[in-house]
Every structure is written in C-alpha cells, then in structure tokens.
mmCIF file of C-alpha atoms and ligand atoms in Angstrom:
data_model
loop_
_atom_site.group_PDB
_atom_site.id
_atom_site.type_symbol
_atom_site.label_atom_id
_atom_site.label_comp_id
_atom_site.label_asym_id
_atom_site.label_seq_id
_atom_site.Cartn_x
_atom_site.Cartn_y
_atom_site.Cartn_z
ATOM 1 C CA MET X 11 27.895 9.419 -16.605
ATOM 2 C CA LYS X 12 24.021 10.039 -17.751
ATOM 3 C CA ASN X 13 22.318 8.601 -14.511
ATOM 4 C CA ALA X 14 24.874 10.955 -11.806
ATOM 5 C CA ILE X 15 23.797 14.201 -14.488
ATOM 6 C CA LEU X 16 20.233 13.033 -13.880
ATOM 7 C CA LYS X 17 20.118 11.591 -10.416
ATOM 8 C CA PHE X 18 22.031 15.268 -9.928
ATOM 9 C CA GLY X 19 19.096 16.975 -11.841
ATOM 10 C CA VAL X 20 16.779 16.300 -8.913
ATOM 11 C CA TRP X 21 18.691 17.066 -6.310
ATOM 12 C CA GLU X 22 19.770 21.033 -7.458
ATOM 13 C CA ARG X 23 15.961 20.904 -7.576
ATOM 14 C CA SER X 24 14.621 20.024 -4.296
ATOM 15 C CA LYS X 25 17.543 22.212 -3.271
ATOM 16 C CA LYS X 26 16.317 25.007 -5.093
ATOM 17 C CA LEU X 27 13.159 24.105 -3.549
ATOM 18 C CA ARG X 28 12.909 24.091 -0.081
ATOM 19 C CA ARG X 29 12.753 26.785 2.878
ATOM 20 C CA LYS X 30 16.330 27.966 4.203
ATOM 21 C CA THR X 31 16.588 25.622 7.696
ATOM 22 C CA VAL X 32 20.226 25.030 9.556
ATOM 23 C CA THR X 33 21.132 21.604 9.543
ATOM 24 C CA ALA X 34 20.615 19.412 13.063
ATOM 25 C CA LYS X 35 22.563 16.433 13.329
ATOM 26 C CA VAL X 36 20.434 12.965 14.108
ATOM 27 C CA GLY X 37 23.478 10.773 14.396
ATOM 28 C CA ASN X 38 25.344 10.574 11.757
ATOM 29 C CA ILE X 39 21.863 11.752 9.404
ATOM 30 C CA SER X 40 22.551 15.990 9.171
ATOM 31 C CA ILE X 41 18.536 16.984 8.619
ATOM 32 C CA GLY X 42 17.978 20.801 7.308
ATOM 33 C CA SER X 43 17.945 22.237 4.015
ATOM 34 C CA ASP X 44 21.057 22.202 2.953
ATOM 35 C CA HIS X 45 20.480 17.703 3.138
ATOM 36 C CA PRO X 46 18.246 15.302 0.797
ATOM 37 C CA VAL X 47 14.694 15.142 2.981
ATOM 38 C CA VAL X 48 15.270 12.186 5.311
ATOM 39 C CA VAL X 49 12.806 8.986 4.699
ATOM 40 C CA GLN X 50 11.978 7.789 8.769
ATOM 41 C CA SER X 51 9.748 5.373 10.849
ATOM 42 C CA MET X 52 8.254 4.204 14.718
ATOM 43 C CA THR X 53 8.677 0.386 15.424
ATOM 44 C CA ASN X 54 5.562 -1.238 16.436
ATOM 45 C CA THR X 55 6.988 -3.696 18.951
ATOM 46 C CA ASP X 56 7.618 -3.837 22.844
ATOM 47 C CA THR X 57 10.654 -2.406 23.616
ATOM 48 C CA SER X 58 11.255 -4.050 25.850
ATOM 49 C CA ASP X 59 11.252 -6.286 23.908
ATOM 50 C CA VAL X 60 15.519 -6.589 22.498
ATOM 51 C CA LYS X 61 14.759 -9.558 19.696
ATOM 52 C CA ARG X 62 11.762 -8.252 18.213
ATOM 53 C CA THR X 63 12.485 -4.811 18.501
ATOM 54 C CA VAL X 64 15.523 -5.569 16.655
ATOM 55 C CA TRP X 65 14.489 -7.247 14.409
ATOM 56 C CA GLN X 66 11.843 -4.216 13.403
ATOM 57 C CA ILE X 67 14.535 -1.959 12.809
ATOM 58 C CA LYS X 68 16.514 -4.012 11.227
ATOM 59 C CA ASP X 69 13.706 -4.293 8.393
ATOM 60 C CA LEU X 70 12.800 -0.451 8.744
ATOM 61 C CA ALA X 71 16.900 0.088 7.051
ATOM 62 C CA ALA X 72 16.701 -2.371 5.149
ATOM 63 C CA ALA X 73 13.523 -1.172 3.539
ATOM 64 C CA GLY X 74 15.025 2.642 3.125
ATOM 65 C CA SER X 75 14.274 4.130 6.515
ATOM 66 C CA GLU X 76 16.911 6.403 7.091
ATOM 67 C CA LEU X 77 16.298 7.021 10.782
ATOM 68 C CA VAL X 78 13.409 4.842 13.343
ATOM 69 C CA ARG X 79 12.126 5.954 17.062
ATOM 70 C CA VAL X 80 10.924 3.734 19.279
ATOM 71 C CA THR X 81 8.693 4.142 22.113
ATOM 72 C CA VAL X 82 10.689 4.282 25.572
ATOM 73 C CA ASN X 83 8.037 4.819 28.296
ATOM 74 C CA ASN X 84 9.116 2.305 31.098
ATOM 75 C CA ASP X 85 11.924 1.328 32.846
ATOM 76 C CA SER X 86 12.051 -1.868 31.018
ATOM 77 C CA ALA X 87 12.272 -0.327 27.944
ATOM 78 C CA ALA X 88 14.968 2.609 28.787
ATOM 79 C CA LYS X 89 17.148 -0.372 29.683
ATOM 80 C CA ALA X 90 16.357 -2.488 26.545
ATOM 81 C CA VAL X 91 17.493 0.110 24.526
ATOM 82 C CA PRO X 92 21.129 0.287 24.939
ATOM 83 C CA LEU X 93 21.211 -3.451 24.688
ATOM 84 C CA ILE X 94 18.804 -2.862 20.936
ATOM 85 C CA ILE X 95 21.715 -0.639 19.730
ATOM 86 C CA GLU X 96 24.726 -2.343 20.972
ATOM 87 C CA ASN X 97 23.271 -5.469 18.805
ATOM 88 C CA LEU X 98 22.524 -3.310 15.886
ATOM 89 C CA GLU X 99 25.912 -1.993 16.357
ATOM 90 C CA LYS X 100 27.134 -5.799 15.571
ATOM 91 C CA GLN X 101 25.058 -6.197 12.777
ATOM 92 C CA ASN X 102 26.780 -3.517 11.924
ATOM 93 C CA ILE X 103 23.430 -1.551 11.612
ATOM 94 C CA ARG X 104 24.410 2.161 12.201
ATOM 95 C CA ILE X 105 20.683 3.736 11.919
ATOM 96 C CA PRO X 106 19.605 6.687 14.434
ATOM 97 C CA VAL X 107 17.646 5.313 17.163
ATOM 98 C CA ILE X 108 15.667 8.457 18.001
ATOM 99 C CA GLY X 109 13.146 7.594 22.143
ATOM 100 C CA ASP X 110 9.738 8.728 21.758
ATOM 101 C CA PHE X 111 9.155 10.289 25.736
ATOM 102 C CA HIS X 112 5.693 10.912 27.029
ATOM 103 C CA TYR X 113 4.808 11.595 30.632
ATOM 104 C CA ASN X 114 7.351 10.247 32.316
ATOM 105 C CA GLY X 115 10.500 11.255 29.563
ATOM 106 C CA HIS X 116 12.243 12.928 32.093
ATOM 107 C CA LEU X 117 12.303 10.725 34.894
ATOM 108 C CA LEU X 118 13.265 7.968 32.625
ATOM 109 C CA LEU X 119 16.220 10.346 30.785
ATOM 110 C CA THR X 120 17.788 10.484 33.841
ATOM 111 C CA LYS X 121 17.243 7.452 35.284
ATOM 112 C CA TYR X 122 18.801 5.693 32.283
ATOM 113 C CA PRO X 123 21.736 8.106 31.381
ATOM 114 C CA VAL X 124 23.039 5.135 29.647
ATOM 115 C CA CYS X 125 19.331 4.775 27.724
ATOM 116 C CA ALA X 126 20.142 8.997 27.298
ATOM 117 C CA GLU X 127 23.557 8.487 26.129
ATOM 118 C CA SER X 128 23.259 5.450 23.611
ATOM 119 C CA LEU X 129 19.998 7.450 21.699
ATOM 120 C CA ALA X 130 20.330 9.594 19.212
ATOM 121 C CA LYS X 131 18.050 12.064 19.376
ATOM 122 C CA TYR X 132 14.320 12.400 22.210
ATOM 123 C CA ARG X 133 11.250 13.602 20.618
ATOM 124 C CA ILE X 134 8.940 15.335 23.682
ATOM 125 C CA ASN X 135 6.014 16.224 23.177
ATOM 126 C CA PRO X 136 5.447 18.954 25.225
ATOM 127 C CA GLY X 137 1.548 18.559 26.595
ATOM 128 C CA ASN X 138 2.807 15.749 27.540
ATOM 129 C CA VAL X 139 5.445 16.616 30.174
ATOM 130 C CA GLY X 140 3.243 17.219 32.972
ATOM 131 C CA THR X 141 0.807 19.598 33.730
ATOM 132 C CA LYS X 142 2.455 21.941 37.366
ATOM 133 C CA THR X 143 6.132 20.862 36.751
ATOM 134 C CA ARG X 144 5.799 20.874 32.893
ATOM 135 C CA ASP X 145 8.153 23.167 31.927
ATOM 136 C CA LYS X 146 10.278 22.104 34.966
ATOM 137 C CA ASN X 147 10.062 18.687 33.552
ATOM 138 C CA PHE X 148 10.820 20.496 30.180
ATOM 139 C CA THR X 149 13.531 21.349 31.111
ATOM 140 C CA THR X 150 15.268 18.291 32.678
ATOM 141 C CA ILE X 151 15.170 16.624 29.489
ATOM 142 C CA VAL X 152 17.301 19.438 27.874
ATOM 143 C CA GLU X 153 19.000 19.501 30.465
ATOM 144 C CA GLN X 154 20.008 15.709 29.234
ATOM 145 C CA ALA X 155 20.069 16.388 25.448
ATOM 146 C CA ILE X 156 22.902 19.241 26.763
ATOM 147 C CA ASN X 157 24.810 16.872 28.674
ATOM 148 C CA PHE X 158 24.662 13.894 26.308
ATOM 149 C CA GLN X 159 25.014 16.477 22.796
ATOM 150 C CA LYS X 160 21.936 15.184 21.626
ATOM 151 C CA PRO X 161 18.975 17.100 19.321
ATOM 152 C CA ILE X 162 15.217 17.032 20.332
ATOM 153 C CA ARG X 163 12.248 17.052 18.076
ATOM 154 C CA ILE X 164 9.038 18.907 19.683
ATOM 155 C CA GLY X 165 6.590 17.032 18.601
ATOM 156 C CA VAL X 166 3.177 18.713 19.024
ATOM 157 C CA ASN X 167 0.618 17.427 18.543
ATOM 158 C CA TRP X 168 -2.893 18.233 18.274
ATOM 159 C CA GLY X 169 -4.531 14.922 19.948
ATOM 160 C CA SER X 170 -2.737 16.333 23.212
ATOM 161 C CA LEU X 171 -1.939 19.998 22.077
ATOM 162 C CA ASP X 172 -0.698 21.869 25.912
ATOM 163 C CA LYS X 173 -4.403 22.830 27.345
ATOM 164 C CA GLN X 174 -2.946 25.669 28.960
ATOM 165 C CA ILE X 175 -1.649 27.244 25.898
ATOM 166 C CA LEU X 176 -4.845 26.540 24.071
ATOM 167 C CA THR X 177 -7.306 27.879 26.800
ATOM 168 C CA GLU X 178 -4.514 30.995 27.532
ATOM 169 C CA MET X 179 -5.749 31.899 22.808
ATOM 170 C CA MET X 180 -9.114 31.009 23.427
ATOM 171 C CA ASP X 181 -9.212 32.403 26.333
ATOM 172 C CA GLU X 182 -8.087 35.789 24.751
ATOM 173 C CA ASN X 183 -10.122 34.701 21.328
ATOM 174 C CA SER X 184 -13.229 34.901 22.435
ATOM 175 C CA LYS X 185 -13.119 38.941 23.779
ATOM 176 C CA HIS X 186 -12.289 39.643 20.047
ATOM 177 C CA ILE X 187 -15.037 41.479 18.418
ATOM 178 C CA HIS X 188 -14.729 38.885 15.747
ATOM 179 C CA PRO X 189 -13.144 35.607 17.583
ATOM 180 C CA LEU X 190 -11.500 33.559 15.028
ATOM 181 C CA PRO X 191 -12.719 30.170 14.617
ATOM 182 C CA ALA X 192 -11.988 27.272 17.661
ATOM 183 C CA ARG X 193 -10.293 25.453 15.026
ATOM 184 C CA ASP X 194 -8.674 28.602 13.764
ATOM 185 C CA VAL X 195 -7.770 28.718 16.986
ATOM 186 C CA THR X 196 -6.356 25.456 17.868
ATOM 187 C CA ILE X 197 -3.664 25.711 14.680
ATOM 188 C CA ASN X 198 -2.199 28.848 16.714
ATOM 189 C CA ALA X 199 -2.183 27.770 19.702
ATOM 190 C CA MET X 200 -0.579 24.480 18.044
ATOM 191 C CA VAL X 201 2.447 26.728 16.100
ATOM 192 C CA GLU X 202 2.453 28.397 20.009
ATOM 193 C CA SER X 203 3.182 25.808 21.207
ATOM 194 C CA ALA X 204 6.323 24.245 19.207
ATOM 195 C CA LEU X 205 7.447 28.114 19.088
ATOM 196 C CA ARG X 206 7.432 28.990 22.938
ATOM 197 C CA SER X 207 8.600 25.168 23.019
ATOM 198 C CA ALA X 208 12.157 25.891 21.348
ATOM 199 C CA LEU X 209 12.155 28.838 22.892
ATOM 200 C CA LEU X 210 11.953 27.904 26.225
ATOM 201 C CA ALA X 211 15.004 24.350 25.584
ATOM 202 C CA GLU X 212 17.114 27.591 23.743
ATOM 203 C CA ASN X 213 17.059 29.170 27.187
ATOM 204 C CA VAL X 214 18.165 26.336 28.803
ATOM 205 C CA GLY X 215 21.150 26.136 26.937
ATOM 206 C CA ILE X 216 20.732 23.421 24.391
ATOM 207 C CA ALA X 217 22.079 24.577 20.503
ATOM 208 C CA HIS X 218 19.803 26.879 17.802
ATOM 209 C CA ASN X 219 20.691 23.549 15.716
ATOM 210 C CA MET X 220 19.488 20.954 18.096
ATOM 211 C CA ILE X 221 16.506 21.597 17.498
ATOM 212 C CA ILE X 222 13.693 20.238 15.505
ATOM 213 C CA LEU X 223 9.831 20.606 14.819
ATOM 214 C CA SER X 224 6.835 18.878 14.009
ATOM 215 C CA ALA X 225 3.361 20.173 13.955
ATOM 216 C CA LYS X 226 0.832 16.773 13.477
ATOM 217 C CA VAL X 227 -2.871 16.686 13.113
ATOM 218 C CA SER X 228 -5.003 14.434 10.536
ATOM 219 C CA GLY X 229 -6.213 16.209 8.328
ATOM 220 C CA VAL X 230 -4.523 17.118 5.241
ATOM 221 C CA GLN X 231 -6.205 21.086 5.157
ATOM 222 C CA ASP X 232 -4.988 21.133 8.839
ATOM 223 C CA LEU X 233 -1.502 19.701 8.299
ATOM 224 C CA ILE X 234 -1.244 21.617 5.332
ATOM 225 C CA THR X 235 -2.612 25.945 7.141
ATOM 226 C CA VAL X 236 0.128 23.964 10.668
ATOM 227 C CA TYR X 237 3.291 23.507 8.814
ATOM 228 C CA ARG X 238 2.585 26.406 6.499
ATOM 229 C CA GLN X 239 2.801 28.931 9.375
ATOM 230 C CA LEU X 240 5.029 27.267 11.595
ATOM 231 C CA ALA X 241 7.780 27.209 8.377
ATOM 232 C CA GLY X 242 7.177 31.113 8.282
ATOM 233 C CA LYS X 243 7.930 31.876 11.158
ATOM 234 C CA CYS X 244 11.180 30.511 12.250
ATOM 235 C CA GLU X 245 14.838 27.939 10.172
ATOM 236 C CA TYR X 246 14.367 25.013 12.202
ATOM 237 C CA PRO X 247 13.914 21.858 9.792
ATOM 238 C CA LEU X 248 10.857 20.603 9.525
ATOM 239 C CA HIS X 249 9.290 17.003 11.219
ATOM 240 C CA LEU X 250 5.915 16.609 8.029
ATOM 241 C CA GLY X 251 3.856 13.646 8.976
ATOM 242 C CA LEU X 252 0.101 13.398 9.475
ATOM 243 C CA THR X 253 -1.036 12.200 12.954
ATOM 244 C CA GLU X 254 -3.152 9.539 12.886
ATOM 245 C CA ALA X 255 -2.845 8.800 9.053
ATOM 246 C CA GLY X 256 -5.721 5.760 8.629
ATOM 247 C CA MET X 257 -5.042 2.303 7.242
ATOM 248 C CA GLY X 258 -4.509 1.447 3.563
ATOM 249 C CA ASN X 259 -5.844 3.055 0.518
ATOM 250 C CA LYS X 260 -7.044 6.238 2.901
ATOM 251 C CA GLY X 261 -3.329 6.624 4.785
ATOM 252 C CA ILE X 262 -1.415 6.221 1.705
ATOM 253 C CA ILE X 263 -2.927 9.025 -0.073
ATOM 254 C CA ALA X 264 -3.661 11.452 2.756
ATOM 255 C CA SER X 265 -0.144 10.872 3.848
ATOM 256 C CA THR X 266 -0.040 11.818 0.111
ATOM 257 C CA ALA X 267 -1.995 14.518 -0.377
ATOM 258 C CA GLY X 268 -0.509 16.539 3.028
ATOM 259 C CA LEU X 269 2.520 15.930 2.892
ATOM 260 C CA SER X 270 3.128 16.916 -1.378
ATOM 261 C CA ALA X 271 1.979 19.962 -0.678
ATOM 262 C CA LEU X 272 3.800 21.077 1.932
ATOM 263 C CA LEU X 273 7.111 19.410 -0.150
ATOM 264 C CA GLN X 274 5.737 21.075 -3.278
ATOM 265 C CA GLU X 275 6.623 24.234 -1.286
ATOM 266 C CA GLY X 276 9.748 23.221 0.071
ATOM 267 C CA ILE X 277 8.121 22.722 3.368
ATOM 268 C CA GLY X 278 9.954 19.902 5.321
ATOM 269 C CA ASP X 279 13.002 18.019 6.449
ATOM 270 C CA THR X 280 11.776 14.385 7.062
ATOM 271 C CA ILE X 281 8.833 12.604 7.380
ATOM 272 C CA ARG X 282 7.357 10.115 8.478
ATOM 273 C CA VAL X 283 3.986 7.817 7.048
ATOM 274 C CA SER X 284 1.497 7.583 10.055
ATOM 275 C CA LEU X 285 -0.114 4.265 8.569
ATOM 276 C CA THR X 286 -2.306 1.978 10.615
ATOM 277 C CA PRO X 287 -0.570 -1.893 9.169
ATOM 278 C CA GLN X 288 -3.229 -4.692 8.874
ATOM 279 C CA PRO X 289 -3.123 -6.620 11.954
ATOM 280 C CA GLY X 290 0.192 -8.599 10.820
ATOM 281 C CA GLY X 291 1.122 -6.328 7.893
ATOM 282 C CA ASP X 292 4.337 -5.279 7.444
ATOM 283 C CA ARG X 293 5.644 -2.723 8.896
ATOM 284 C CA ARG X 294 8.134 -1.573 6.019
ATOM 285 C CA GLU X 295 4.533 0.196 3.777
ATOM 286 C CA GLU X 296 4.964 2.883 6.011
ATOM 287 C CA VAL X 297 9.015 3.208 4.155
ATOM 288 C CA TYR X 298 8.381 2.637 0.985
ATOM 289 C CA VAL X 299 4.977 5.011 0.452
ATOM 290 C CA ALA X 300 6.971 7.858 2.202
ATOM 291 C CA GLN X 301 10.236 7.062 -0.396
ATOM 292 C CA GLN X 302 7.724 7.077 -3.630
ATOM 293 C CA ILE X 303 6.115 10.574 -2.007
ATOM 294 C CA LEU X 304 9.955 11.830 -2.674
ATOM 295 C CA GLN X 305 10.652 10.131 -5.050
ATOM 296 C CA SER X 306 7.005 10.967 -7.370
ATOM 297 C CA LEU X 307 8.107 14.806 -6.645
ATOM 298 C CA GLU X 308 11.263 13.795 -7.900
ATOM 299 C CA LEU X 309 13.390 15.100 -4.088
ATOM 300 C CA ARG X 310 15.110 12.195 -3.931
ATOM 301 C CA SER X 311 15.459 8.667 -5.933
ATOM 302 C CA PHE X 312 14.893 5.241 -4.313
ATOM 303 C CA THR X 313 14.583 2.883 -6.282
ATOM 304 C CA PRO X 314 13.773 2.096 -10.114
ATOM 305 C CA GLN X 315 10.736 3.417 -11.203
ATOM 306 C CA VAL X 316 8.235 0.567 -13.626
ATOM 307 C CA THR X 317 6.238 2.758 -15.840
ATOM 308 C CA ALA X 318 2.939 0.374 -16.554
ATOM 309 C CA CYS X 319 -0.421 1.657 -18.524
ATOM 310 C CA PRO X 320 -3.506 0.768 -16.758
ATOM 311 C CA GLY X 321 -4.891 -1.983 -19.531
ATOM 312 C CA CYS X 322 -7.949 -1.240 -21.558
ATOM 313 C CA GLY X 323 -9.821 -3.178 -23.963
ATOM 314 C CA ARG X 324 -7.137 -3.275 -26.393
ATOM 315 C CA THR X 325 -5.499 -5.942 -23.751
ATOM 316 C CA THR X 326 -7.868 -8.372 -22.833
ATOM 317 C CA SER X 327 -4.691 -11.409 -21.345
ATOM 318 C CA THR X 328 -3.104 -10.183 -18.627
ATOM 319 C CA LEU X 329 0.589 -10.838 -19.528
ATOM 320 C CA PHE X 330 1.225 -6.941 -19.231
ATOM 321 C CA GLN X 331 -0.287 -7.500 -16.136
ATOM 322 C CA LYS X 332 1.860 -9.546 -14.760
ATOM 323 C CA LEU X 333 5.088 -8.600 -16.416
ATOM 324 C CA ALA X 334 4.989 -5.144 -14.246
ATOM 325 C CA ASP X 335 4.539 -7.401 -11.674
ATOM 326 C CA ASP X 336 6.915 -9.302 -12.112
ATOM 327 C CA ILE X 337 8.966 -6.839 -13.124
ATOM 328 C CA ASN X 338 8.459 -4.900 -9.474
ATOM 329 C CA THR X 339 8.194 -7.608 -7.114
ATOM 330 C CA TYR X 340 12.244 -8.736 -8.877
ATOM 331 C CA ILE X 341 13.335 -5.024 -8.318
ATOM 332 C CA LYS X 342 12.372 -4.832 -4.196
ATOM 333 C CA GLU X 343 14.078 -7.585 -4.693
ATOM 334 C CA GLN X 344 17.261 -7.344 -5.905
ATOM 335 C CA MET X 345 17.379 -3.864 -4.651
ATOM 336 C CA PRO X 346 19.653 -4.345 -1.297
ATOM 337 C CA SER X 347 21.873 -6.148 -3.283
ATOM 338 C CA TRP X 348 21.744 -4.177 -6.304
ATOM 339 C CA ARG X 349 21.809 0.171 -4.082
ATOM 340 C CA ILE X 350 25.803 -1.442 -2.932
ATOM 341 C CA GLN X 351 26.849 -2.617 -6.524
ATOM 342 C CA TYR X 352 24.972 -0.479 -8.772
ATOM 343 C CA PRO X 353 25.307 2.431 -7.747
ATOM 344 C CA GLY X 354 22.422 5.356 -9.837
ATOM 345 C CA VAL X 355 20.943 2.204 -10.550
ATOM 346 C CA GLU X 356 18.128 3.757 -8.061
ATOM 347 C CA ALA X 357 17.365 6.555 -10.977
ATOM 348 C CA LEU X 358 16.411 4.147 -13.316
ATOM 349 C CA ASN X 359 12.843 3.925 -15.989
ATOM 350 C CA VAL X 360 11.623 0.909 -17.231
ATOM 351 C CA ALA X 361 8.444 0.995 -18.905
ATOM 352 C CA VAL X 362 6.283 -2.025 -19.251
ATOM 353 C CA MET X 363 3.260 -1.094 -22.085
ATOM 354 C CA GLY X 364 -0.173 -2.858 -23.445
ATOM 355 C CA CYS X 365 0.353 -2.285 -26.276
ATOM 356 C CA VAL X 366 1.522 -0.170 -29.481
ATOM 357 C CA VAL X 367 -1.254 2.594 -28.595
ATOM 358 C CA ASN X 368 1.348 4.897 -26.430
ATOM 359 C CA GLY X 369 3.583 1.513 -25.935
ATOM 360 C CA PRO X 370 6.749 2.359 -28.280
ATOM 361 C CA GLY X 371 6.383 6.131 -27.202
ATOM 362 C CA GLU X 372 6.481 5.886 -23.517
ATOM 363 C CA SER X 373 8.954 2.873 -23.637
ATOM 364 C CA LYS X 374 11.301 5.330 -25.353
ATOM 365 C CA HIS X 375 10.804 7.993 -22.628
ATOM 366 C CA ALA X 376 12.067 4.942 -20.562
ATOM 367 C CA ASN X 377 15.336 3.419 -20.062
ATOM 368 C CA ILE X 378 14.193 0.330 -21.063
ATOM 369 C CA GLY X 379 11.005 -0.272 -21.560
ATOM 370 C CA ILE X 380 9.200 -3.258 -23.543
ATOM 371 C CA SER X 381 5.540 -3.028 -25.644
ATOM 372 C CA LEU X 382 2.828 -5.798 -25.791
ATOM 373 C CA PRO X 383 0.769 -7.262 -28.170
ATOM 374 C CA GLY X 384 -2.979 -5.919 -27.653
ATOM 375 C CA THR X 385 -5.588 -8.174 -28.999
ATOM 376 C CA GLY X 386 -5.118 -8.246 -32.508
ATOM 377 C CA GLU X 387 -1.685 -7.808 -32.975
ATOM 378 C CA ASP X 388 1.447 -9.674 -34.559
ATOM 379 C CA PRO X 389 2.285 -11.277 -31.289
ATOM 380 C CA LYS X 390 5.516 -9.240 -30.392
ATOM 381 C CA ALA X 391 6.761 -7.190 -28.239
ATOM 382 C CA PRO X 392 9.649 -4.414 -29.239
ATOM 383 C CA VAL X 393 12.158 -3.638 -26.950
ATOM 384 C CA TYR X 394 13.728 0.134 -26.527
ATOM 385 C CA ILE X 395 17.196 0.763 -24.906
ATOM 386 C CA ASP X 396 17.994 4.395 -23.967
ATOM 387 C CA GLY X 397 15.128 5.643 -26.514
ATOM 388 C CA THR X 398 16.810 3.343 -30.102
ATOM 389 C CA HIS X 399 14.381 0.092 -30.510
ATOM 390 C CA ALA X 400 17.014 -2.461 -29.320
ATOM 391 C CA THR X 401 15.296 -5.524 -30.344
ATOM 392 C CA THR X 402 11.830 -7.422 -30.414
ATOM 393 C CA LEU X 403 10.807 -10.507 -28.427
ATOM 394 C CA LYS X 404 9.154 -12.887 -29.243
ATOM 395 C CA GLY X 405 7.330 -16.304 -28.015
ATOM 396 C CA GLU X 406 6.402 -17.982 -25.033
ATOM 397 C CA HIS X 407 9.849 -16.584 -22.436
ATOM 398 C CA ILE X 408 9.261 -12.844 -23.518
ATOM 399 C CA ALA X 409 9.320 -12.342 -19.893
ATOM 400 C CA GLU X 410 12.396 -13.996 -19.053
ATOM 401 C CA GLU X 411 14.473 -12.469 -22.213
ATOM 402 C CA PHE X 412 13.126 -8.988 -20.893
ATOM 403 C CA GLN X 413 14.085 -9.307 -17.699
ATOM 404 C CA LYS X 414 17.671 -10.911 -19.006
ATOM 405 C CA LEU X 415 17.573 -7.232 -20.889
ATOM 406 C CA LEU X 416 17.010 -5.388 -18.258
ATOM 407 C CA ASN X 417 20.262 -7.395 -15.378
ATOM 408 C CA ASP X 418 21.955 -6.499 -18.536
ATOM 409 C CA TYR X 419 21.455 -2.796 -18.932
ATOM 410 C CA ILE X 420 22.139 -2.648 -14.892
ATOM 411 C CA VAL X 421 25.463 -3.887 -15.222
ATOM 412 C CA LYS X 422 26.070 -2.321 -18.289
ATOM 413 C CA ASN X 423 24.888 0.987 -16.670
ATOM 414 C CA TYR X 424 25.638 0.925 -13.305
ATOM 415 C CA SER X 425 29.352 -1.098 -12.080
HETATM 416 S S1 SF4 M 17 -1.034 1.931 -23.971
HETATM 417 FE FE1 SF4 M 17 -2.849 0.660 -24.756
HETATM 418 S S2 SF4 M 17 -3.294 -1.188 -24.071
HETATM 419 FE FE2 SF4 M 17 -2.200 0.173 -22.291
HETATM 420 S S3 SF4 M 17 -3.957 1.698 -21.967
HETATM 421 FE FE3 SF4 M 17 -3.176 2.528 -24.213
HETATM 422 S S4 SF4 M 17 -4.640 1.650 -25.540
HETATM 423 FE FE4 SF4 M 17 -4.870 0.704 -23.333
#
C-alpha cells in the first residue's frame, strides 16, 4: 500500500506541473498532459535489414522504450516496415513503430500503403519535404495519415529548417530599426515553421489531436528558448529532445540539462535522448538516460534507485563501491522479470553507504539500506529496512547476504 501511495503521489505531482495539451494517441500509447511523459528511441540499423531492426527494437522495448522510430528512406525500407511489425507481433512485442520520413515521404507512403498502414505515426520534417512542391508533398503525407488514421509529428530541426520561412523572416527582420540577432530570428522561424505546418495539416483535414510538434536544436539554451515559445503558442503535445546531443558525458549532460529545465516547467509530453553511441555501443543507453531524467525529476518511476555515497578518505577499501555496482547491475538484470512479477518495485529505494557518517541516516530514508564499515570502524554493516535497524551483517559474505535481504524485501512488499 505504501508503495502504491508513493507511486500515485509522483504521478499526481507530474500532472499538476504539466502544461495543458490535447491527447494524441500513437498506437496504444497516449501522449499529452493527461498522461505520463513517454520515453521513445530510434533504431540505427538499416531498416531494410528486417532481422537486425527487429532485434534492436526488441532490445529497446525491453529496456523500456515505449515508442520506437525507424528511418523509412527508400523502397526497401518501406517494404521492410510491415515485415518488421509482423515479426514483432509474432513475438508479442506491441510497441508503436514510427516512420521517419525525409524528402520522399509523400512518394513512399503512397507507393507502399501497407507500410503506411502498419506504422503507428509518421514523422514529417517540414524543411525536408521539397522546395517548389513543398506544400503539395506535405499535403500528400497528411492525406495518407488521414486515410490510415495515423497521427503525425511535425518535427522541425534547425539543421534542416524550412529556408523559405527563414528567408522571409530574416528579410522582414532586416527592415526593422532594431533588428533581432540572427539566432533569435532562427528560433522564431522554427516556431513559425512548426505552427504553420500544423495549421496546414489541419486545413488538409487531420484532427487537432492527431498532431505532435517538436523543434530540435543542438544547444541547451536554444532548446529551452524554442520550446518555451512553442509551448506558449499551442496546445499540441510536444516531443522534446536535443538533436545531435553528442557522445558520452557531453550528450548525456547536455540532454539532461535541456530536458530537465523544460520538464520542470511542465513542458514536454514525450522525450528522446539522441546520444551518439560508441562504435558497437549499446543503443539502449539513450533509453536508460531518458528514464533516469524522468525518474530523477520524480515524474515517473522505472527502476529501483540505488543511493550510494561517493566515498572519501574514510573508505580506503572499494568494498562499498563494488557492492553499489553489484546491486545496480543485479537490479538492471532482474528488472525485466521483476516488472511483471512485482508491480510497483520500480519505486524502491536502496542505499549503499561507505561509513557511519551519513550511512545509517541515508539508509533509514531508503526502503532498504546498508552502511558498510569505514576505515578503522568495527567490521560490521548495519542494515535498515523501512527506517528501522533490521540486522547487522559481518564477515566475508556481506554482499550476498544483503542481496538476499533485498530479494526478501521485494517478495514481501511487491508480490
Ligand atoms: S558516507 Fe562516509 S564514506 Fe561516504 S562520503 Fe560520507 S563520510 Fe565518506
């Protein structure tokens, strides 16, 4: 019961903070302010390679991605899409698959109606639908979305911003006595491009609640500025993400900084963290980072959290670092089955602390916590469960014994 209340509390908080939007349905997932912020990701396999793409979507879905986007860039990719979805369904994986279209979306969606029908949403970049026949091509995509009752994401990207709108707004700006800096005009043009495209789509006949908008840039401050503007001018659900966030720490930290500032203001209904993986790296990393952003902001719970101290001169051994790492790994490995077996376990808090300075206090705040002995302290590790001292572990098998206590706690409280 305690955990159910905690979970509900987090959800209530997230609802209160959200900017009001309509709800767009993408397959079986609802996106908008009346629903939790949804995590999505994108494959980096060649879509025409059905086997590898299915394998990666399966991996992303198992990691917790709630939507997944695939590039649909040519005939073979368009032909592969229905096979990918059929294959996923055979394995009982019912994740909405979104098609990412650039330049030839109008052609592919018309030539391959089975592809158009099997996708859960179409992503259109209004800067990449042609120049002379831009509106006509855009209209064709929207008409297919209407035919097959699919929502669309109008995804503006500053690397491929609609040149016609940008030129028009730059020209107008240059006539002002006090013209705005080019950066500001570009941001305004992105917002204008998204809103004009949404208006055009509605004029073609798509329903108001079948549109999601995004306006991605690669700088954190620009991201915050452009989304604040967009959020203030419409009630469409917003897809948040820093485009080309980069590799490693840079990509993770920049995405976290930008997305957190906006989510804290209630802006954003679905997020993607666009990390560049290391060669051969794990694509699921972007899902884990997105989940951790939402969980750190207390907007959603995905996996038990391990609180660990950084260690200092009081801990000359690496025992507590190893235990914290082992517990983290163990939780990650168990979560796919725990999620099904033990509903609510994602709200669990575990503390692994290095000495008695903050150890017992932090352990008491967690559902279950251990305070390992620091240098010169008695070689024993008090364990706290729900704020009360439950036992003290000693000897060489502290790690195994603590893992057993953790398992017992989960079985007792979440079965
Ligand atoms: S809990 Fe102890 S070991 Fe950990 S950082 Fe604080 S003083 Fe150092």
